[in-house]
PDB file of C-alpha atoms and ligand atoms in Angstrom:
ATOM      1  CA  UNK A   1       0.000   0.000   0.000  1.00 52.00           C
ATOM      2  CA  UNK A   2       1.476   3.473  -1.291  1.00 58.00           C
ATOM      3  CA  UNK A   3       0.879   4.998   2.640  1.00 51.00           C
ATOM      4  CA  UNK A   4       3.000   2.477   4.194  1.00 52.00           C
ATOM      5  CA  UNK A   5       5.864   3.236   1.731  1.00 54.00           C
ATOM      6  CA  UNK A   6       6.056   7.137   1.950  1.00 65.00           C
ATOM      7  CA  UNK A   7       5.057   6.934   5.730  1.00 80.00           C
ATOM      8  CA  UNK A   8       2.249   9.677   4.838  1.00 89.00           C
ATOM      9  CA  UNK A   9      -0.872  10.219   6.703  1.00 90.00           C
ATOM     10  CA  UNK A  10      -4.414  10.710   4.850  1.00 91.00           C
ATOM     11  CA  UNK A  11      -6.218  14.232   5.180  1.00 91.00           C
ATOM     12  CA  UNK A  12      -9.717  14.144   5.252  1.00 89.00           C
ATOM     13  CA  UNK A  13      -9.910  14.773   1.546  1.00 91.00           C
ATOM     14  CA  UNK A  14      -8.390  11.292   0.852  1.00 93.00           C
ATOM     15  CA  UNK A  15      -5.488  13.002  -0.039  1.00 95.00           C
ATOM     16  CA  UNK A  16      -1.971  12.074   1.163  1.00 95.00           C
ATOM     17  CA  UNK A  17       0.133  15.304   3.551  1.00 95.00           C
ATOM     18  CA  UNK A  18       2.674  15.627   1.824  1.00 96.00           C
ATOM     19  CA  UNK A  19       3.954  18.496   4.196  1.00 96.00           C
ATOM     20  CA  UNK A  20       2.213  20.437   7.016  1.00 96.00           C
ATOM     21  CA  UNK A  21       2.827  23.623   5.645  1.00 97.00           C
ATOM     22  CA  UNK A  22       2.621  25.520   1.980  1.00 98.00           C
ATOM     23  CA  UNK A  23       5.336  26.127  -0.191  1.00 98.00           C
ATOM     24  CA  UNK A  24       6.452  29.340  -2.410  1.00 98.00           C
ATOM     25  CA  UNK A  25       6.830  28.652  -6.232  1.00 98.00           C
ATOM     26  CA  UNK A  26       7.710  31.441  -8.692  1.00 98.00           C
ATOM     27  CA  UNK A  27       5.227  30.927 -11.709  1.00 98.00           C
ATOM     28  CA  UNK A  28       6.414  31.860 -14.968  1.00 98.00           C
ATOM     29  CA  UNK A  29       3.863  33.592 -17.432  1.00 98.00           C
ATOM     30  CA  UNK A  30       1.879  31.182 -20.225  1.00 98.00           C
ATOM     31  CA  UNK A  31       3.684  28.389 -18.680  1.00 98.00           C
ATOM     32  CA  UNK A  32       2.162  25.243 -17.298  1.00 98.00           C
ATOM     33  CA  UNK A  33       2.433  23.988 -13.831  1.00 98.00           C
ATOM     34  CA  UNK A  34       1.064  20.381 -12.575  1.00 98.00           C
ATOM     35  CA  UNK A  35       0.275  21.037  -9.073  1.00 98.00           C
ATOM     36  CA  UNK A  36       0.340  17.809  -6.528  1.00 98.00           C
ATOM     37  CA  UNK A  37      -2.828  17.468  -5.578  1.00 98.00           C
ATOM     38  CA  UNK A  38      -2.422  13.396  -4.217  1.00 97.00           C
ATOM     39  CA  UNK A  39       0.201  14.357  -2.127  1.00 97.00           C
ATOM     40  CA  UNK A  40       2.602  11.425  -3.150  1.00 96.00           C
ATOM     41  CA  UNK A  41       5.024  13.597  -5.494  1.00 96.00           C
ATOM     42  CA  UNK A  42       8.733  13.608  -4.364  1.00 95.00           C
ATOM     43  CA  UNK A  43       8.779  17.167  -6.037  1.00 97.00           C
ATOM     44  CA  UNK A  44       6.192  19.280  -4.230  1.00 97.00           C
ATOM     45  CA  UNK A  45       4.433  21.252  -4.633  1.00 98.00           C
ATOM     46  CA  UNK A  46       4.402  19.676  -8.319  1.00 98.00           C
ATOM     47  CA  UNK A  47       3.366  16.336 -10.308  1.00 98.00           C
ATOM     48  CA  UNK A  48       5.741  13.784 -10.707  1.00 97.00           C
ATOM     49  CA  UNK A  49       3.399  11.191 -11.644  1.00 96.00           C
ATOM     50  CA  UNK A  50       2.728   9.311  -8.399  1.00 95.00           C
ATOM     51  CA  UNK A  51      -0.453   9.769  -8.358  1.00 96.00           C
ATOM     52  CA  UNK A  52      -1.463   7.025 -10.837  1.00 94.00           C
ATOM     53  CA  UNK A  53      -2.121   4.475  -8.301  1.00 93.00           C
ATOM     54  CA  UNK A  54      -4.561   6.792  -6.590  1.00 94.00           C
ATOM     55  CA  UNK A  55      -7.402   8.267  -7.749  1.00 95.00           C
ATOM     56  CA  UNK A  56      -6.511  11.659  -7.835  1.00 97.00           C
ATOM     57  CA  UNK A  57      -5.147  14.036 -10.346  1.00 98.00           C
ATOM     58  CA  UNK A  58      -2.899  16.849 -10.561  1.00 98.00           C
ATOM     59  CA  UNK A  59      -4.281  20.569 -10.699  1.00 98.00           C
ATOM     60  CA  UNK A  60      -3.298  22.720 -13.825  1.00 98.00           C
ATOM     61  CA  UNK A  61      -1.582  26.004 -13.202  1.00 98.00           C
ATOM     62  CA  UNK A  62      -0.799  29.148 -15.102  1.00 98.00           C
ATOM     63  CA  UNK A  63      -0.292  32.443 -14.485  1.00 97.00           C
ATOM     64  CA  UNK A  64      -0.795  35.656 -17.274  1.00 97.00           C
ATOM     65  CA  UNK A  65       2.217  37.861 -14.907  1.00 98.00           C
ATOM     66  CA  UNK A  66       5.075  36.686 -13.419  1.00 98.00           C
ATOM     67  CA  UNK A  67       3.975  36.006  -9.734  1.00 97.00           C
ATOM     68  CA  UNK A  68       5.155  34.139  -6.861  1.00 98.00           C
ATOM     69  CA  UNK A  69       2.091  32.079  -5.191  1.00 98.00           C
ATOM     70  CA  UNK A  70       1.861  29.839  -2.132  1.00 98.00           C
ATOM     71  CA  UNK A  71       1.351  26.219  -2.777  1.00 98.00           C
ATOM     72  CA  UNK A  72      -0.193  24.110  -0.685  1.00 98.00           C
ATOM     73  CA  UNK A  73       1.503  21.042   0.295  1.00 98.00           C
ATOM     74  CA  UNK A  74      -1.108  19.516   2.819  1.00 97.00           C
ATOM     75  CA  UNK A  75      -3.622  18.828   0.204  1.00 97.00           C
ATOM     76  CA  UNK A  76      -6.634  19.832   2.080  1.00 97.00           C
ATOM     77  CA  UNK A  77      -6.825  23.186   1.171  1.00 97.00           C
ATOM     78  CA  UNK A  78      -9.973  24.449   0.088  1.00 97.00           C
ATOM     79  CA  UNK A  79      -8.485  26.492  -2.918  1.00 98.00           C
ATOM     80  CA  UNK A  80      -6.683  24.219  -4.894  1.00 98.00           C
ATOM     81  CA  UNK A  81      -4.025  24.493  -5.217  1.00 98.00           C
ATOM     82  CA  UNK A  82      -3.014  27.606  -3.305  1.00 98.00           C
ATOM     83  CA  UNK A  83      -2.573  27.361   0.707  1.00 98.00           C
ATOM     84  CA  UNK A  84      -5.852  28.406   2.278  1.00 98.00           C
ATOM     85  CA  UNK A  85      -4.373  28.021   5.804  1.00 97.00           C
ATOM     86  CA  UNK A  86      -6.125  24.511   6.581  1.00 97.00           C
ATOM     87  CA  UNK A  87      -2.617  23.185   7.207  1.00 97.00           C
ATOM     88  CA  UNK A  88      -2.626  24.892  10.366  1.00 96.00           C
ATOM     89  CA  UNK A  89      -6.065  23.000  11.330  1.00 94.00           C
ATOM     90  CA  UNK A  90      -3.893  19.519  10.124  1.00 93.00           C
ATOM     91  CA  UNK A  91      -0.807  20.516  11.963  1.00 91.00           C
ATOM     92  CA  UNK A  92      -2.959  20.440  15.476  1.00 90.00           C
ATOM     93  CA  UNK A  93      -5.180  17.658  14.731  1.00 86.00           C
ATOM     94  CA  UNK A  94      -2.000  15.409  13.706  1.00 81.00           C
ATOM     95  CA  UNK A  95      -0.572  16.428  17.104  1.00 83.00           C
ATOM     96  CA  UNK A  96      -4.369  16.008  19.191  1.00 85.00           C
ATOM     97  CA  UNK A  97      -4.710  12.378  17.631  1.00 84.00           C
ATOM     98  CA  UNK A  98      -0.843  11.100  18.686  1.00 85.00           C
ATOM     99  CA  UNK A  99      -1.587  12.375  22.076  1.00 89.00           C
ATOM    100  CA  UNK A 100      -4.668  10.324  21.754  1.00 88.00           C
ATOM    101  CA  UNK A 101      -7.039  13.551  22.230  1.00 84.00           C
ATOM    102  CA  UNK A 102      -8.890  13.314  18.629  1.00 75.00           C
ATOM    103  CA  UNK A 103      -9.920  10.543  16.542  1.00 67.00           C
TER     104      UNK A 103
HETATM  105  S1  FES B   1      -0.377  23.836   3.095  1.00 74.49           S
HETATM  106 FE1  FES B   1      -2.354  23.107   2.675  1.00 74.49          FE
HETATM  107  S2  FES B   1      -3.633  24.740   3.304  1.00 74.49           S
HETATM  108 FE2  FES B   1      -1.629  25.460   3.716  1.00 74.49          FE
END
């Protein structure tokens, strides 16, 4: 099973964590970006294909300006694929549920 081999938890989108906290990318104009959205990738924020086994697919990006945008890496976010701040939510209930005070 692809959780016991990258040691990842599962959000409560389904989706694997790949990191508790977003990621800056600079986005180049008219270009296209793949962004993670299984959370298995070994380059985050972006696709590297891992998420064939899994039913998820990555999340197209491009920009019309240069810009520098904050990916998020937790996959739970609720603006795919930019960090909404959820990982902060993930962060405590990772830590509440190993000191066996959430489910
Ligand atoms: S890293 Fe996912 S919401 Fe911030």
């Amino acid at each position: 099973n692809v959780q016991q081999v990258r040691h990842l938890e599962v959000g409560r989108k389904g989706t694997y964590i790949a990191k508790k906290m977003p990621t800056t990318a600079k986005l180049e104009a008219g270009k296209k970006y793949w962004w993670c959205k299984c959370g298995l990738s070994k380059k985050q924020p972006f696709c590297d294909g891992a998420h064939k086994p899994t039913k998820f697919k990555p999340v197209m990006i491009m920009v019309d300006k240069p810009k520098t945008v904050l990916l998020c890496r937790c996959k739970q976010t609720s603006k795919e694929p930019y960090c909404d701040m959820t990982h902060v939510g993930v962060m405590f209930s990772s830590f509440g549920k190993r000191l066996g005070l959430v489910k």
